[in-house]
mmCIF file of C-alpha atoms and ligand atoms in Angstrom:
data_model
loop_
_atom_site.group_PDB
_atom_site.id
_atom_site.type_symbol
_atom_site.label_atom_id
_atom_site.label_comp_id
_atom_site.label_asym_id
_atom_site.label_seq_id
_atom_site.Cartn_x
_atom_site.Cartn_y
_atom_site.Cartn_z
ATOM 1 C CA MET A 1 9.266 25.545 1.811
ATOM 2 C CA GLY A 2 6.027 23.495 3.715
ATOM 3 C CA ARG A 3 5.421 19.652 3.038
ATOM 4 C CA ASP A 4 2.625 19.841 0.199
ATOM 5 C CA VAL A 5 0.393 16.700 -1.720
ATOM 6 C CA ILE A 6 1.129 17.035 -6.048
ATOM 7 C CA ILE A 7 -2.334 15.780 -6.831
ATOM 8 C CA ALA A 8 -0.819 13.477 -10.380
ATOM 9 C CA CYS A 9 -3.102 14.262 -13.509
ATOM 10 C CA ASP A 10 -3.418 11.807 -15.026
ATOM 11 C CA PHE A 11 -5.492 11.940 -17.840
ATOM 12 C CA SER A 12 -5.886 12.121 -21.291
ATOM 13 C CA SER A 13 -7.791 15.629 -21.343
ATOM 14 C CA SER A 14 -8.614 19.326 -20.338
ATOM 15 C CA GLU A 15 -11.984 18.085 -20.089
ATOM 16 C CA GLU A 16 -11.103 15.316 -18.135
ATOM 17 C CA THR A 17 -8.523 17.153 -16.069
ATOM 18 C CA LEU A 18 -12.042 19.701 -15.188
ATOM 19 C CA GLU A 19 -14.498 17.553 -14.192
ATOM 20 C CA PHE A 20 -12.228 16.046 -12.052
ATOM 21 C CA LEU A 21 -10.685 19.108 -9.862
ATOM 22 C CA GLU A 22 -14.928 20.069 -10.017
ATOM 23 C CA LYS A 23 -15.126 17.350 -7.894
ATOM 24 C CA LEU A 24 -12.391 18.692 -4.979
ATOM 25 C CA GLY A 25 -15.666 22.057 -5.050
ATOM 26 C CA ASP A 26 -13.025 25.458 -3.946
ATOM 27 C CA GLU A 27 -9.432 23.178 -3.250
ATOM 28 C CA ARG A 28 -7.320 24.572 -5.247
ATOM 29 C CA PRO A 29 -4.024 21.253 -5.529
ATOM 30 C CA TYR A 30 -0.646 21.883 -5.713
ATOM 31 C CA VAL A 31 -1.613 19.563 -9.746
ATOM 32 C CA LYS A 32 1.448 17.433 -12.189
ATOM 33 C CA ILE A 33 0.352 17.759 -15.868
ATOM 34 C CA GLY A 34 2.349 14.802 -17.548
ATOM 35 C CA MET A 35 2.850 13.296 -21.078
ATOM 36 C CA GLU A 36 0.148 11.486 -21.470
ATOM 37 C CA LEU A 37 -2.682 15.055 -20.686
ATOM 38 C CA PHE A 38 0.424 17.577 -21.949
ATOM 39 C CA TYR A 39 0.662 15.417 -25.615
ATOM 40 C CA ALA A 40 -2.786 16.073 -25.674
ATOM 41 C CA GLU A 41 -4.067 19.454 -25.036
ATOM 42 C CA GLY A 42 -0.021 21.097 -25.499
ATOM 43 C CA PRO A 43 0.618 24.361 -23.411
ATOM 44 C CA ASP A 44 -3.076 25.210 -23.071
ATOM 45 C CA ILE A 45 -3.580 23.262 -20.062
ATOM 46 C CA VAL A 46 -0.836 24.954 -17.814
ATOM 47 C CA LYS A 47 -2.495 28.168 -18.611
ATOM 48 C CA MET A 48 -5.608 26.835 -17.864
ATOM 49 C CA LEU A 49 -5.027 25.729 -14.240
ATOM 50 C CA LYS A 50 -2.750 28.448 -13.454
ATOM 51 C CA MET A 51 -5.772 30.780 -13.780
ATOM 52 C CA ARG A 52 -7.002 27.893 -11.921
ATOM 53 C CA GLY A 53 -5.511 28.759 -9.647
ATOM 54 C CA HIS A 54 -3.327 25.699 -9.209
ATOM 55 C CA LYS A 55 0.428 25.382 -9.164
ATOM 56 C CA VAL A 56 2.138 23.153 -11.724
ATOM 57 C CA PHE A 57 4.494 20.558 -11.908
ATOM 58 C CA LEU A 58 5.290 19.980 -15.173
ATOM 59 C CA ASP A 59 6.422 16.156 -15.061
ATOM 60 C CA LEU A 60 7.760 15.279 -18.255
ATOM 61 C CA LYS A 61 10.925 13.822 -17.725
ATOM 62 C CA LEU A 62 13.803 15.350 -20.900
ATOM 63 C CA HIS A 63 16.101 13.101 -21.661
ATOM 64 C CA ASP A 64 18.236 13.956 -24.326
ATOM 65 C CA ILE A 65 21.403 15.386 -25.487
ATOM 66 C CA PRO A 66 22.243 18.400 -23.434
ATOM 67 C CA ASN A 67 22.394 21.126 -26.346
ATOM 68 C CA THR A 68 19.042 19.290 -27.170
ATOM 69 C CA VAL A 69 17.287 19.869 -23.215
ATOM 70 C CA ASN A 70 18.957 22.920 -23.012
ATOM 71 C CA LYS A 71 16.164 23.912 -25.800
ATOM 72 C CA ALA A 72 13.309 22.560 -24.649
ATOM 73 C CA MET A 73 13.841 24.429 -21.198
ATOM 74 C CA LYS A 74 14.481 27.887 -22.680
ATOM 75 C CA VAL A 75 11.280 27.258 -23.847
ATOM 76 C CA LEU A 76 9.510 25.337 -20.803
ATOM 77 C CA ALA A 77 10.457 28.461 -18.709
ATOM 78 C CA GLY A 78 7.916 30.336 -20.638
ATOM 79 C CA LEU A 79 5.087 28.893 -19.966
ATOM 80 C CA GLY A 80 4.742 29.581 -16.445
ATOM 81 C CA VAL A 81 4.885 26.292 -14.267
ATOM 82 C CA ASP A 82 5.994 25.624 -10.895
ATOM 83 C CA MET A 83 8.045 22.194 -11.037
ATOM 84 C CA CYS A 84 9.518 20.734 -14.065
ATOM 85 C CA ASN A 85 12.338 17.658 -14.210
ATOM 86 C CA VAL A 86 14.678 15.948 -15.964
ATOM 87 C CA HIS A 87 15.807 12.326 -16.270
ATOM 88 C CA ALA A 88 18.928 11.865 -13.527
ATOM 89 C CA GLY A 89 20.372 8.889 -16.007
ATOM 90 C CA GLY A 90 21.015 11.870 -18.709
ATOM 91 C CA THR A 91 23.868 12.617 -16.680
ATOM 92 C CA VAL A 92 25.749 16.157 -14.408
ATOM 93 C CA ASP A 93 25.956 17.769 -18.161
ATOM 94 C CA MET A 94 22.938 17.416 -19.040
ATOM 95 C CA MET A 95 21.579 18.742 -16.249
ATOM 96 C CA LYS A 96 23.760 21.409 -15.831
ATOM 97 C CA ALA A 97 22.543 22.623 -19.638
ATOM 98 C CA ALA A 98 18.978 21.985 -18.515
ATOM 99 C CA ILE A 99 19.466 24.015 -15.205
ATOM 100 C CA ASP A 100 21.328 26.536 -17.669
ATOM 101 C CA GLY A 101 18.045 26.485 -19.787
ATOM 102 C CA LEU A 102 15.288 27.094 -17.591
ATOM 103 C CA LYS A 103 17.512 29.894 -16.028
ATOM 104 C CA ALA A 104 18.180 31.829 -19.373
ATOM 105 C CA GLY A 105 14.000 31.349 -20.034
ATOM 106 C CA CYS A 106 13.226 32.489 -17.233
ATOM 107 C CA GLY A 107 15.417 36.156 -17.798
ATOM 108 C CA THR A 108 14.280 38.025 -14.243
ATOM 109 C CA GLY A 109 11.312 36.587 -13.239
ATOM 110 C CA SER A 110 11.037 33.706 -11.223
ATOM 111 C CA ARG A 111 11.715 30.062 -12.122
ATOM 112 C CA PRO A 112 10.434 26.892 -11.627
ATOM 113 C CA LEU A 113 11.847 24.465 -9.331
ATOM 114 C CA LEU A 114 13.571 21.710 -11.391
ATOM 115 C CA ILE A 115 14.541 18.505 -10.020
ATOM 116 C CA ALA A 116 15.602 15.101 -11.247
ATOM 117 C CA VAL A 117 14.362 11.734 -11.686
ATOM 118 C CA THR A 118 16.525 9.174 -9.970
ATOM 119 C CA GLN A 119 15.167 5.297 -10.531
ATOM 120 C CA LEU A 120 11.484 5.252 -10.893
ATOM 121 C CA THR A 121 9.909 3.945 -8.513
ATOM 122 C CA SER A 122 8.538 1.680 -10.840
ATOM 123 C CA THR A 123 11.437 -0.544 -11.650
ATOM 124 C CA THR A 124 13.097 -2.685 -8.406
ATOM 125 C CA GLU A 125 16.563 -3.670 -7.893
ATOM 126 C CA GLU A 126 15.965 -6.282 -10.170
ATOM 127 C CA ARG A 127 14.863 -5.239 -12.773
ATOM 128 C CA MET A 128 17.951 -2.351 -12.281
ATOM 129 C CA ARG A 129 20.879 -5.277 -11.649
ATOM 130 C CA ARG A 130 18.789 -7.213 -14.976
ATOM 131 C CA ASP A 131 17.413 -4.793 -17.471
ATOM 132 C CA LEU A 132 20.266 -1.290 -16.682
ATOM 133 C CA MET A 133 23.281 -3.667 -16.187
ATOM 134 C CA ILE A 134 22.747 -1.330 -12.199
ATOM 135 C CA ASP A 135 24.495 -3.961 -10.237
ATOM 136 C CA ARG A 136 24.286 -1.798 -7.210
ATOM 137 C CA ASP A 137 21.517 -0.985 -4.178
ATOM 138 C CA MET A 138 18.780 0.907 -4.356
ATOM 139 C CA GLU A 139 19.772 3.234 -2.333
ATOM 140 C CA SER A 140 23.822 4.020 -3.301
ATOM 141 C CA VAL A 141 21.952 4.603 -6.604
ATOM 142 C CA VAL A 142 19.664 7.324 -5.351
ATOM 143 C CA SER A 143 22.091 9.152 -3.799
ATOM 144 C CA HIS A 144 24.434 8.846 -6.403
ATOM 145 C CA TYR A 145 22.212 9.821 -8.727
ATOM 146 C CA ALA A 146 20.858 13.110 -6.483
ATOM 147 C CA LEU A 147 24.309 13.807 -5.158
ATOM 148 C CA ASN A 148 25.112 14.406 -9.415
ATOM 149 C CA ALA A 149 21.456 16.267 -9.068
ATOM 150 C CA LYS A 150 22.775 18.747 -6.512
ATOM 151 C CA ASN A 151 26.383 19.331 -7.577
ATOM 152 C CA ALA A 152 24.451 20.036 -11.809
ATOM 153 C CA GLY A 153 22.309 22.916 -9.334
ATOM 154 C CA LEU A 154 18.942 21.483 -9.203
ATOM 155 C CA ASP A 155 16.501 21.857 -6.843
ATOM 156 C CA GLY A 156 15.805 18.092 -5.529
ATOM 157 C CA VAL A 157 14.983 14.505 -6.641
ATOM 158 C CA VAL A 158 11.758 12.525 -7.900
ATOM 159 C CA CYS A 159 12.754 8.986 -5.800
ATOM 160 C CA SER A 160 10.580 6.897 -3.685
ATOM 161 C CA PRO A 161 9.478 7.899 0.417
ATOM 162 C CA LEU A 162 11.949 5.063 1.313
ATOM 163 C CA GLU A 163 15.013 6.667 0.050
ATOM 164 C CA SER A 164 14.314 10.739 1.132
ATOM 165 C CA GLY A 165 15.847 10.438 3.959
ATOM 166 C CA LYS A 166 19.142 8.654 2.730
ATOM 167 C CA VAL A 167 18.796 11.157 0.223
ATOM 168 C CA HIS A 168 18.399 14.330 2.968
ATOM 169 C CA ASP A 169 21.830 12.690 4.146
ATOM 170 C CA VAL A 170 23.787 13.079 1.452
ATOM 171 C CA CYS A 171 22.138 16.126 0.014
ATOM 172 C CA GLY A 172 20.944 18.342 2.797
ATOM 173 C CA GLN A 173 17.965 19.032 4.723
ATOM 174 C CA GLY A 174 16.611 21.498 1.923
ATOM 175 C CA PHE A 175 17.239 19.502 -0.865
ATOM 176 C CA LEU A 176 13.605 17.989 -1.829
ATOM 177 C CA THR A 177 12.456 15.245 -2.419
ATOM 178 C CA VAL A 178 9.101 14.980 -4.519
ATOM 179 C CA THR A 179 7.839 11.472 -4.140
ATOM 180 C CA PRO A 180 5.136 9.206 -5.736
ATOM 181 C CA GLY A 181 4.715 5.477 -4.690
ATOM 182 C CA VAL A 182 2.192 6.952 -2.131
ATOM 183 C CA ARG A 183 -0.928 4.847 -1.562
ATOM 184 C CA PHE A 184 -3.750 4.730 1.675
ATOM 185 C CA ALA A 185 -2.906 1.247 3.183
ATOM 186 C CA ASP A 186 -5.672 0.066 1.745
ATOM 187 C CA ASP A 187 -5.744 0.862 -1.551
ATOM 188 C CA ASP A 188 -4.223 -1.382 -4.167
ATOM 189 C CA LYS A 189 -0.212 -0.571 -5.155
ATOM 190 C CA GLY A 190 -0.962 -0.819 -9.113
ATOM 191 C CA ASP A 191 2.053 -1.612 -10.622
ATOM 192 C CA GLN A 192 4.123 0.215 -8.116
ATOM 193 C CA ALA A 193 6.752 -2.128 -6.945
ATOM 194 C CA ARG A 194 7.869 0.425 -3.900
ATOM 195 C CA VAL A 195 4.823 2.242 -2.173
ATOM 196 C CA THR A 196 4.400 4.236 0.915
ATOM 197 C CA THR A 197 1.296 6.030 2.653
ATOM 198 C CA PRO A 198 0.524 9.532 3.335
ATOM 199 C CA ALA A 199 1.708 9.158 6.965
ATOM 200 C CA LYS A 200 4.532 6.853 6.479
ATOM 201 C CA ALA A 201 6.199 9.494 3.825
ATOM 202 C CA LYS A 202 6.084 12.119 7.125
ATOM 203 C CA GLU A 203 8.267 10.098 8.378
ATOM 204 C CA LEU A 204 10.877 9.722 6.461
ATOM 205 C CA GLY A 205 10.632 12.581 5.139
ATOM 206 C CA SER A 206 9.624 13.511 1.763
ATOM 207 C CA ASP A 207 9.291 17.157 0.837
ATOM 208 C CA TYR A 208 6.275 17.212 -1.811
ATOM 209 C CA ILE A 209 3.786 12.983 -1.995
ATOM 210 C CA VAL A 210 2.961 13.207 -5.743
ATOM 211 C CA VAL A 211 -0.314 11.124 -5.918
ATOM 212 C CA GLY A 212 -2.148 10.099 -8.445
ATOM 213 C CA ARG A 213 -5.103 6.697 -8.062
ATOM 214 C CA SER A 214 -5.215 6.669 -4.873
ATOM 215 C CA ILE A 215 -7.069 10.577 -4.806
ATOM 216 C CA THR A 216 -8.396 10.717 -9.066
ATOM 217 C CA GLY A 217 -9.617 6.418 -8.656
ATOM 218 C CA ALA A 218 -11.527 7.558 -4.962
ATOM 219 C CA ALA A 219 -15.498 7.179 -5.302
ATOM 220 C CA ASP A 220 -14.795 10.196 -3.351
ATOM 221 C CA PRO A 221 -11.141 12.533 -4.352
ATOM 222 C CA ALA A 222 -12.629 15.391 -1.933
ATOM 223 C CA ALA A 223 -12.084 13.342 0.830
ATOM 224 C CA ALA A 224 -9.482 11.060 -0.201
ATOM 225 C CA TYR A 225 -7.298 14.628 -1.293
ATOM 226 C CA ARG A 226 -8.284 15.911 2.151
ATOM 227 C CA ARG A 227 -7.516 12.429 4.035
ATOM 228 C CA CYS A 228 -4.009 12.650 2.015
ATOM 229 C CA VAL A 229 -3.547 16.276 3.551
ATOM 230 C CA SER A 230 -3.698 15.350 6.865
ATOM 231 C CA GLU A 231 -2.338 11.958 6.818
ATOM 232 C CA PHE A 232 0.646 14.113 5.286
ATOM 233 C CA THR A 233 1.370 17.747 6.908
ATOM 234 C CA GLY A 234 -0.929 17.252 9.846
ATOM 235 C CA ARG A 235 -3.236 20.209 8.802
HETATM 236 O O1 C5P B 301 -1.406 6.856 -9.376
HETATM 237 P P1 C5P B 301 0.268 6.690 -9.254
HETATM 238 O O2 C5P B 301 -0.259 7.298 -7.664
HETATM 239 O O3 C5P B 301 0.888 5.973 -9.283
HETATM 240 O O4 C5P B 301 0.304 8.180 -9.629
HETATM 241 C C1 C5P B 301 2.631 8.728 -9.338
HETATM 242 C C2 C5P B 301 2.653 9.608 -10.578
HETATM 243 O O5 C5P B 301 4.031 9.506 -9.917
HETATM 244 C C3 C5P B 301 2.241 8.689 -11.911
HETATM 245 O O6 C5P B 301 1.702 10.775 -12.683
HETATM 246 C C4 C5P B 301 3.776 8.894 -12.622
HETATM 247 O O7 C5P B 301 3.723 9.505 -13.680
HETATM 248 C C5 C5P B 301 4.842 9.700 -11.670
HETATM 249 N N1 C5P B 301 6.139 9.067 -10.907
HETATM 250 C C6 C5P B 301 6.417 7.995 -10.452
HETATM 251 N N2 C5P B 301 7.360 7.176 -10.149
HETATM 252 C C7 C5P B 301 8.746 8.404 -10.906
HETATM 253 C C8 C5P B 301 8.420 9.762 -11.563
HETATM 254 C C9 C5P B 301 7.205 9.825 -11.771
HETATM 255 O O8 C5P B 301 4.930 7.698 -10.019
HETATM 256 N N3 C5P B 301 9.784 8.271 -10.183
#
């Protein structure tokens, strides 16, 4: 599987999203649709982006009882997305129900990749201890959640690039690490607590990087995207 840069389209409408994508000219990047855009526009935004030629990661981070997640995944399977996700915190049973739902919803068609969020990249070890009462170091928690995801039959995890190496050690090189929390060396890190540059993410073994504001908020988004692809993939 080739490395790729996924642009987080954290916009509130399809108009805003298209206006942004037009700035990228003929490029057809892998894009991530999050809750804001999906809740505003519904399945039509997925269809529109697929028709434009983009690969789509639908980032809805499902986290509910297994039966509910199973049924929701059956529906998501019909949208034609390339990647979708759940929270690993929903437990192995929930993740198994999710992959089963996805498979059932796809029938004989190709199945989207299913990955699990380990700990959000905005969460620090201190907040994890204080708010979640998880009294272990971040790397152990992320590796444990990743192994749960692998055992449930998922394709990979969302984690910080700082954890990609450890996840690959524990779950194998073929297990995908999709990593947000990426900033250029000269950027503001905003609300992300654990950040690295695209070049560093490559060095640490990330399979995909998810980049939002460093591209969407750049004065020249096309140049920022190309810089990201070049730093991360060497292309
Ligand atoms: O703008 P920025 O590059 O920080 O955007 C990162 C994107 O990745 C956001 O859409 C955010 O929701 C998402 N994300 C994250 N941390 C996770 C999972 C997803 O930042 N663990």
